[in-house]
């Protein structure tokens, strides 16, 4: 079990303490909307024009 899950399970942390990881929705170059895939372990975003691939 990772530290975050252990902290929530033991009561040391609450869901309000968990940082929010919001994937980018716009390309940093052209500001077009990106295709975003959200996965349980992170996200992947891709611009259709620039093929910019951001991965977390």
Tab-separated table of N, CA and C in Angstrom:
chain	number	residue	atom	x	y	z
A	1	UNK	N	0.856	-1.172	0.000
A	1	UNK	CA	0.000	0.000	0.000
A	1	UNK	C	0.900	1.232	0.000
A	2	UNK	N	0.579	2.211	-0.835
A	2	UNK	CA	1.424	3.394	-0.880
A	2	UNK	C	1.148	4.315	0.310
A	3	UNK	N	1.991	5.320	0.468
A	3	UNK	CA	1.910	6.207	1.640
A	3	UNK	C	0.596	6.969	1.698
A	4	UNK	N	0.105	7.423	0.554
A	4	UNK	CA	-1.145	8.178	0.525
A	4	UNK	C	-2.323	7.319	0.978
A	5	UNK	N	-2.418	6.122	0.434
A	5	UNK	CA	-3.507	5.212	0.816
A	5	UNK	C	-3.392	4.820	2.283
A	6	UNK	N	-2.175	4.599	2.755
A	6	UNK	CA	-1.980	4.243	4.158
A	6	UNK	C	-2.389	5.395	5.073
A	7	UNK	N	-2.066	6.614	4.689
A	7	UNK	CA	-2.439	7.780	5.494
A	7	UNK	C	-3.940	7.966	5.584
A	8	UNK	N	-4.642	7.724	4.485
A	8	UNK	CA	-6.098	7.843	4.497
A	8	UNK	C	-6.710	6.712	5.306
A	9	UNK	N	-6.180	5.507	5.157
A	9	UNK	CA	-6.700	4.346	5.885
A	9	UNK	C	-6.537	4.508	7.392
A	10	UNK	N	-5.400	5.022	7.822
A	10	UNK	CA	-5.160	5.185	9.261
A	10	UNK	C	-5.816	6.427	9.838
A	11	UNK	N	-6.301	7.323	8.978
A	11	UNK	CA	-6.951	8.530	9.468
A	11	UNK	C	-6.006	9.706	9.612
A	12	UNK	N	-4.731	9.535	9.272
A	12	UNK	CA	-3.785	10.640	9.357
A	12	UNK	C	-4.055	11.696	8.289
A	13	UNK	N	-4.601	11.272	7.160
A	13	UNK	CA	-4.950	12.180	6.063
A	13	UNK	C	-6.428	12.045	5.743
A	14	UNK	N	-6.999	13.116	5.195
A	14	UNK	CA	-8.365	13.069	4.692
A	14	UNK	C	-8.315	13.318	3.190
A	15	UNK	N	-9.426	13.127	2.518
A	15	UNK	CA	-9.452	13.375	1.082
A	15	UNK	C	-9.201	14.840	0.756
A	16	UNK	N	-9.492	15.740	1.694
A	16	UNK	CA	-9.210	17.158	1.474
A	16	UNK	C	-7.709	17.421	1.427
A	17	UNK	N	-6.904	16.551	2.028
A	17	UNK	CA	-5.447	16.704	2.027
A	17	UNK	C	-4.795	16.192	0.746
A	18	UNK	N	-5.535	15.445	-0.060
A	18	UNK	CA	-4.968	14.843	-1.265
A	18	UNK	C	-4.865	15.916	-2.346
A	19	UNK	N	-3.670	16.097	-2.934
A	19	UNK	CA	-3.539	17.097	-3.989
A	19	UNK	C	-4.335	16.707	-5.223
A	20	UNK	N	-4.859	17.695	-5.915
A	20	UNK	CA	-5.649	17.464	-7.116
A	20	UNK	C	-4.710	17.495	-8.316
A	21	UNK	N	-4.759	16.447	-9.117
A	21	UNK	CA	-3.944	16.376	-10.319
A	21	UNK	C	-4.862	16.509	-11.524
A	22	UNK	N	-4.949	17.687	-12.066
A	22	UNK	CA	-5.818	17.955	-13.199
A	22	UNK	C	-4.982	17.941	-14.479
A	23	UNK	N	-5.312	17.093	-15.429
A	23	UNK	CA	-4.537	17.059	-16.674
A	23	UNK	C	-4.769	18.328	-17.489
A	24	UNK	N	-3.788	18.711	-18.305
A	24	UNK	CA	-3.973	19.891	-19.153
A	24	UNK	C	-5.025	19.613	-20.210
A	25	UNK	N	-5.822	20.582	-20.512
A	25	UNK	CA	-6.872	20.413	-21.518
A	25	UNK	C	-6.537	21.138	-22.814
A	26	UNK	N	-5.567	22.046	-22.782
A	26	UNK	CA	-5.194	22.838	-23.959
A	26	UNK	C	-3.716	22.667	-24.265
A	27	UNK	N	-3.388	22.650	-25.558
A	27	UNK	CA	-2.006	22.533	-25.998
A	27	UNK	C	-1.230	23.776	-25.551
A	28	UNK	N	-0.039	23.603	-24.987
A	28	UNK	CA	0.737	24.761	-24.558
A	28	UNK	C	1.261	25.598	-25.729
A	29	UNK	N	1.239	25.066	-26.946
A	29	UNK	CA	1.737	25.791	-28.114
A	29	UNK	C	0.617	26.575	-28.809
A	30	UNK	N	-0.478	25.871	-29.152
A	30	UNK	CA	-1.523	26.505	-29.967
A	30	UNK	C	-2.840	26.724	-29.226
A	31	UNK	N	-2.953	26.237	-28.020
A	31	UNK	CA	-4.159	26.370	-27.198
A	31	UNK	C	-5.362	25.603	-27.746
A	32	UNK	N	-5.135	24.684	-28.691
A	32	UNK	CA	-6.222	23.816	-29.146
A	32	UNK	C	-6.516	22.789	-28.068
A	33	UNK	N	-7.752	22.302	-28.043
A	33	UNK	CA	-8.102	21.270	-27.080
A	33	UNK	C	-7.328	20.000	-27.386
A	34	UNK	N	-6.832	19.378	-26.331
A	34	UNK	CA	-6.051	18.162	-26.474
A	34	UNK	C	-6.925	16.949	-26.186
A	35	UNK	N	-6.539	15.814	-26.746
A	35	UNK	CA	-7.169	14.540	-26.421
A	35	UNK	C	-6.538	14.060	-25.117
A	36	UNK	N	-7.356	13.853	-24.112
A	36	UNK	CA	-6.846	13.484	-22.788
A	36	UNK	C	-7.382	12.120	-22.402
A	37	UNK	N	-6.479	11.250	-21.982
A	37	UNK	CA	-6.856	9.938	-21.470
A	37	UNK	C	-6.471	9.893	-19.997
A	38	UNK	N	-7.459	9.706	-19.140
A	38	UNK	CA	-7.220	9.630	-17.703
A	38	UNK	C	-7.172	8.165	-17.311
A	39	UNK	N	-6.083	7.793	-16.644
A	39	UNK	CA	-5.874	6.421	-16.198
A	39	UNK	C	-5.810	6.415	-14.676
A	40	UNK	N	-5.948	5.265	-14.051
A	40	UNK	CA	-5.858	5.205	-12.588
A	40	UNK	C	-4.508	5.680	-12.043
A	41	UNK	N	-3.449	5.538	-12.830
A	41	UNK	CA	-2.126	5.935	-12.345
A	41	UNK	C	-1.659	7.275	-12.890
A	42	UNK	N	-2.498	7.995	-13.599
A	42	UNK	CA	-2.108	9.296	-14.134
A	42	UNK	C	-2.947	9.683	-15.331
A	43	UNK	N	-2.350	10.404	-16.278
A	43	UNK	CA	-3.062	10.827	-17.467
A	43	UNK	C	-2.084	10.966	-18.626
A	44	UNK	N	-2.635	11.033	-19.834
A	44	UNK	CA	-1.862	11.247	-21.054
A	44	UNK	C	-2.644	12.229	-21.919
A	45	UNK	N	-1.990	13.291	-22.396
A	45	UNK	CA	-2.641	14.300	-23.227
A	45	UNK	C	-1.862	14.464	-24.527
A	46	UNK	N	-2.593	14.644	-25.637
A	46	UNK	CA	-1.952	14.747	-26.948
A	46	UNK	C	-2.644	15.811	-27.788
A	47	UNK	N	-1.838	16.664	-28.427
A	47	UNK	CA	-2.361	17.667	-29.352
A	47	UNK	C	-2.422	17.047	-30.747
A	48	UNK	N	-3.545	17.190	-31.437
A	48	UNK	CA	-3.691	16.605	-32.768
A	48	UNK	C	-2.864	17.350	-33.814
A	49	UNK	N	-2.557	18.585	-33.580
A	49	UNK	CA	-1.794	19.360	-34.549
A	49	UNK	C	-0.288	19.239	-34.342
A	50	UNK	N	0.161	19.301	-33.107
A	50	UNK	CA	1.593	19.313	-32.809
A	50	UNK	C	2.133	17.990	-32.313
A	51	UNK	N	1.280	17.041	-32.094
A	51	UNK	CA	1.669	15.739	-31.545
A	51	UNK	C	2.431	15.877	-30.240
A	52	UNK	N	2.144	16.947	-29.504
A	52	UNK	CA	2.725	17.123	-28.179
A	52	UNK	C	2.120	16.062	-27.286
A	53	UNK	N	2.953	15.291	-26.646
A	53	UNK	CA	2.466	14.245	-25.765
A	53	UNK	C	2.927	14.550	-24.361
A	54	UNK	N	1.985	14.849	-23.490
A	54	UNK	CA	2.276	15.101	-22.091
A	54	UNK	C	1.816	13.880	-21.321
A	55	UNK	N	2.638	13.398	-20.434
A	55	UNK	CA	2.326	12.157	-19.727
A	55	UNK	C	2.665	12.317	-18.264
A	56	UNK	N	1.785	11.847	-17.418
A	56	UNK	CA	2.035	11.859	-15.980
A	56	UNK	C	1.663	10.510	-15.442
